[in-house]
mmCIF file of C-alpha atoms in Angstrom:
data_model
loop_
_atom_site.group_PDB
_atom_site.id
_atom_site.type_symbol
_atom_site.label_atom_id
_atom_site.label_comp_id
_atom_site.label_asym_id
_atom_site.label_seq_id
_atom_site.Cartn_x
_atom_site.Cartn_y
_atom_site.Cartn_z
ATOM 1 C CA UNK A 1 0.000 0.000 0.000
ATOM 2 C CA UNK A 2 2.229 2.541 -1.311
ATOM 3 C CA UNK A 3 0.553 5.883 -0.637
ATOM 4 C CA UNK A 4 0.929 8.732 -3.472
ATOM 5 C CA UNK A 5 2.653 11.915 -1.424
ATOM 6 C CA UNK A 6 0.581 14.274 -3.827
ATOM 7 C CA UNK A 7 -2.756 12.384 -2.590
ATOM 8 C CA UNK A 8 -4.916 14.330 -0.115
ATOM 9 C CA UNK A 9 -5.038 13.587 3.317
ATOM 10 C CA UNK A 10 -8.284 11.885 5.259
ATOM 11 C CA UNK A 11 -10.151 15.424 6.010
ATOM 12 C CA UNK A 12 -10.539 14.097 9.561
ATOM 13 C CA UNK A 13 -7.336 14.792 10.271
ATOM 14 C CA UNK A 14 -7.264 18.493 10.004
ATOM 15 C CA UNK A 15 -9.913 18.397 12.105
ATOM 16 C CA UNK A 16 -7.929 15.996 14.722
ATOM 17 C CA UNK A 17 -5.031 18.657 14.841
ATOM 18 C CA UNK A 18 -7.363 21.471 15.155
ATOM 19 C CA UNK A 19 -8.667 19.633 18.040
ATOM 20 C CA UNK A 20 -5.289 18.950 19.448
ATOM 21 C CA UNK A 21 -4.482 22.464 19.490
ATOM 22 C CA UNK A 22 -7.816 24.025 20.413
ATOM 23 C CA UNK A 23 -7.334 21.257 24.249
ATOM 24 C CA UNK A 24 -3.981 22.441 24.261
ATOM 25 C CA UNK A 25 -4.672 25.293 25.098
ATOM 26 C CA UNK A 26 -6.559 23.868 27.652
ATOM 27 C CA UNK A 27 -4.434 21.656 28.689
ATOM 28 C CA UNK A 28 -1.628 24.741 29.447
ATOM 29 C CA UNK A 29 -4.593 26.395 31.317
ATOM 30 C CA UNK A 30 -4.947 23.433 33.802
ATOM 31 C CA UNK A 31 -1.621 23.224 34.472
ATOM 32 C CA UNK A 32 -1.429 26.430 35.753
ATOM 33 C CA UNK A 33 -4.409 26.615 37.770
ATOM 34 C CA UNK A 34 -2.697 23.111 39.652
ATOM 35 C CA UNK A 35 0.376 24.688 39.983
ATOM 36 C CA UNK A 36 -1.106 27.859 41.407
ATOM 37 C CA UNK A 37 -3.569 25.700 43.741
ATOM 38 C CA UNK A 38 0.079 24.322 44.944
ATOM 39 C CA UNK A 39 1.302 27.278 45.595
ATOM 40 C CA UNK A 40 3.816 27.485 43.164
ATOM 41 C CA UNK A 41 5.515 28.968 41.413
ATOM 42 C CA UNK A 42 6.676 31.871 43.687
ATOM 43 C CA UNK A 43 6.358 35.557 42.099
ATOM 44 C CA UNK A 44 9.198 37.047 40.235
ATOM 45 C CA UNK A 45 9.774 40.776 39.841
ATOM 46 C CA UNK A 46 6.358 42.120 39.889
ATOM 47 C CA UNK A 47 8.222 44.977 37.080
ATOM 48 C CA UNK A 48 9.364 41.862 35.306
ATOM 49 C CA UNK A 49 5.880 40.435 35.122
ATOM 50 C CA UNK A 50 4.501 43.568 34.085
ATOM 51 C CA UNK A 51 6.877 44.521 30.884
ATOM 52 C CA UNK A 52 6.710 40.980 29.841
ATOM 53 C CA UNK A 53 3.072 40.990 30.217
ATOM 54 C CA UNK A 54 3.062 44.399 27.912
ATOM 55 C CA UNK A 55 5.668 42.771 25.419
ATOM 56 C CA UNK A 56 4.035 39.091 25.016
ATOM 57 C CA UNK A 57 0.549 41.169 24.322
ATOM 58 C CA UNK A 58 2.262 43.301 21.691
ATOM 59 C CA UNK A 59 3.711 40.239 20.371
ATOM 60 C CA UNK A 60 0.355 38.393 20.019
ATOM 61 C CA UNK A 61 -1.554 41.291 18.783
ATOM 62 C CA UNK A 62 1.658 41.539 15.967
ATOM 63 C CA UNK A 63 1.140 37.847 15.527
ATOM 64 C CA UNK A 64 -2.750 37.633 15.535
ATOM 65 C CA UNK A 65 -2.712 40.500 12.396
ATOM 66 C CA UNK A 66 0.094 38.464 10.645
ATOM 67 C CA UNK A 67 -2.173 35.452 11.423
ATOM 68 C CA UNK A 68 -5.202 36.320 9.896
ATOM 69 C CA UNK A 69 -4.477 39.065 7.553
ATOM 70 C CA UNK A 70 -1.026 38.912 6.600
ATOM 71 C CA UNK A 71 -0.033 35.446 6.031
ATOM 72 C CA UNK A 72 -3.114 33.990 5.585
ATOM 73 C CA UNK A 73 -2.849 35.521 1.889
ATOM 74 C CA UNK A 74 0.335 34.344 1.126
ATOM 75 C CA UNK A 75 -0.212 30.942 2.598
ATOM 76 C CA UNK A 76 -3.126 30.628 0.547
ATOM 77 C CA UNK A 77 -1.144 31.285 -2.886
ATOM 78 C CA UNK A 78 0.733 27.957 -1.834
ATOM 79 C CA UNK A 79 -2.837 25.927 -2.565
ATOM 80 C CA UNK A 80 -2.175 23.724 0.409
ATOM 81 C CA UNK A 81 -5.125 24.551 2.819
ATOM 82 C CA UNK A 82 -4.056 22.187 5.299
ATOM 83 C CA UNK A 83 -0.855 23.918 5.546
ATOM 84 C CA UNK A 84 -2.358 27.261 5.684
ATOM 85 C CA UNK A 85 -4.829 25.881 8.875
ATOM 86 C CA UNK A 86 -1.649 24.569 10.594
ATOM 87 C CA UNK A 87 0.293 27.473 10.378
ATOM 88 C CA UNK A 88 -2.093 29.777 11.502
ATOM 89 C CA UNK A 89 -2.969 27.583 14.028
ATOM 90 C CA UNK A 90 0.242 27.035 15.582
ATOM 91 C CA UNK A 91 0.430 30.861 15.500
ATOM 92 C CA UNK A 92 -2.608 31.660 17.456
ATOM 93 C CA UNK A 93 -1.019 28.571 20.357
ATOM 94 C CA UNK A 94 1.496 30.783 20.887
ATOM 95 C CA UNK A 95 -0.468 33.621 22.772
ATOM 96 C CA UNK A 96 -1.111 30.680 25.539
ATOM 97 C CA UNK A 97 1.922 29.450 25.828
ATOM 98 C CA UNK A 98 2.787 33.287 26.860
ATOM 99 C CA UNK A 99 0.348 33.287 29.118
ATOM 100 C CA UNK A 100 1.595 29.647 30.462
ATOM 101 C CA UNK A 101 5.167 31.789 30.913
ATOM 102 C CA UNK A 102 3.787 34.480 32.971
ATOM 103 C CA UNK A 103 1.662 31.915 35.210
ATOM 104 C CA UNK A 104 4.739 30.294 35.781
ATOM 105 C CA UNK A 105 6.976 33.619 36.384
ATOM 106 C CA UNK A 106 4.300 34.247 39.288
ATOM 107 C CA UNK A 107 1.842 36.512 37.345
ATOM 108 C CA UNK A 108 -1.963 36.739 38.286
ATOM 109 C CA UNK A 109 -4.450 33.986 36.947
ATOM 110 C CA UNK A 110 -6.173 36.450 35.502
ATOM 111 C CA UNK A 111 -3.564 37.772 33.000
ATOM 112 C CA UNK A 112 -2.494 34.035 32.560
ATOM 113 C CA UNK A 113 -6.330 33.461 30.978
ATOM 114 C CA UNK A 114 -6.535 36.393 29.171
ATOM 115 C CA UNK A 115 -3.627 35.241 27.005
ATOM 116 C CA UNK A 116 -5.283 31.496 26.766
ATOM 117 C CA UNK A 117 -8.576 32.744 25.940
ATOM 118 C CA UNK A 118 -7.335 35.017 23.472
ATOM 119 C CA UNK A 119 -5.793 32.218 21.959
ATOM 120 C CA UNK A 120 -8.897 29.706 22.273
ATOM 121 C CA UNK A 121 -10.668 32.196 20.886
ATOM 122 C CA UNK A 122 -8.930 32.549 17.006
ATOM 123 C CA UNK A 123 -7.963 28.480 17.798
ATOM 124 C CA UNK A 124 -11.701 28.452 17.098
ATOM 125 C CA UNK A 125 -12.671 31.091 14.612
ATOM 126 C CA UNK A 126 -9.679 29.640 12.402
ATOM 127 C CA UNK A 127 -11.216 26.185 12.825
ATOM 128 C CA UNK A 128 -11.617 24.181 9.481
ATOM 129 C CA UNK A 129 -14.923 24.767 8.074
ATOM 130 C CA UNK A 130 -16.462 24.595 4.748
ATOM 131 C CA UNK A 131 -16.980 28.222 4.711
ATOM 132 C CA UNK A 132 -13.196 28.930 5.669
ATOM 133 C CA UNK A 133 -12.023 26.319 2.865
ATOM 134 C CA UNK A 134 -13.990 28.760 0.542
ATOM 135 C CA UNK A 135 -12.662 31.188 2.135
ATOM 136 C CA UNK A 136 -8.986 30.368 1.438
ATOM 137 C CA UNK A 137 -9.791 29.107 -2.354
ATOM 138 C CA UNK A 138 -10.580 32.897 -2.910
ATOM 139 C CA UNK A 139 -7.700 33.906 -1.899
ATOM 140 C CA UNK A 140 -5.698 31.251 -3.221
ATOM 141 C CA UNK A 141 -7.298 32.623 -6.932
ATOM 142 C CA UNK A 142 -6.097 36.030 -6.252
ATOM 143 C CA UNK A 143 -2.828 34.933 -5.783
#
């Protein structure tokens, strides 16, 4: 059973990894909240927390336009729409595992989630739809 490499894959499987992702996310989330519950980790510079807090935002805001907007275009010109899922995808994690970084530096819960959610959130507005696979055939024509 020699399988052609130019053969599409099962389109369960996109939806598998967007799955995977999307309970990452979730996954990061309960980690925290045990390790908090433990009393761990102890609080770094509260400054520290705050600039990186400011930083990693700016950095997922830059990373959410290029996301969406920015790269979604030119990863649709490739014509691979299971590459252009992933990428973005793996793109949107990131903004959790930030907010996994700060929980374990000793910042708040509260920013902790706002970075996960954030993240959740385009995890599931990217998700692989019919209407998004139209979506990216547009803009794989204007390419």
């Amino acid at each position: 059973m020699n399988q052609d490499s130019t053969q599409a894959p099962n389109p369960n499987v996109i939806w598998i990894i967007w799955a995977a992702l999307a309970m990452s996310v979730l996954i990061y989330g309960t980690v925290g909240v045990v390790l908090k519950m433990n009393g761990s980790p102890q609080a770094v510079d509260p400054k520290l927390i705050q600039t990186l807090s400011l930083a990693f935002g700016a950095v997922v805001l830059m990373e959410t336009v290029l996301a969406v907007i920015v790269l979604g275009r030119v990863l649709a010109r490739s014509g691979n729409f299971f590459t252009y899922c992933i990428i973005r995808w793996a793109l949107m994690e990131t903004s959790a595992i930030f907010g996994l970084v700060l929980l374990l530096l000793g910042a708040g819960l509260e920013i902790a989630a706002g970075f996960m959610a954030w993240s959740l959130l385009w995890i599931l507005l990217l998700a692989p739809t019919a209407s998004a696979k139209e979506k990216f055939e547009e803009l794989s024509q204007l390419g």
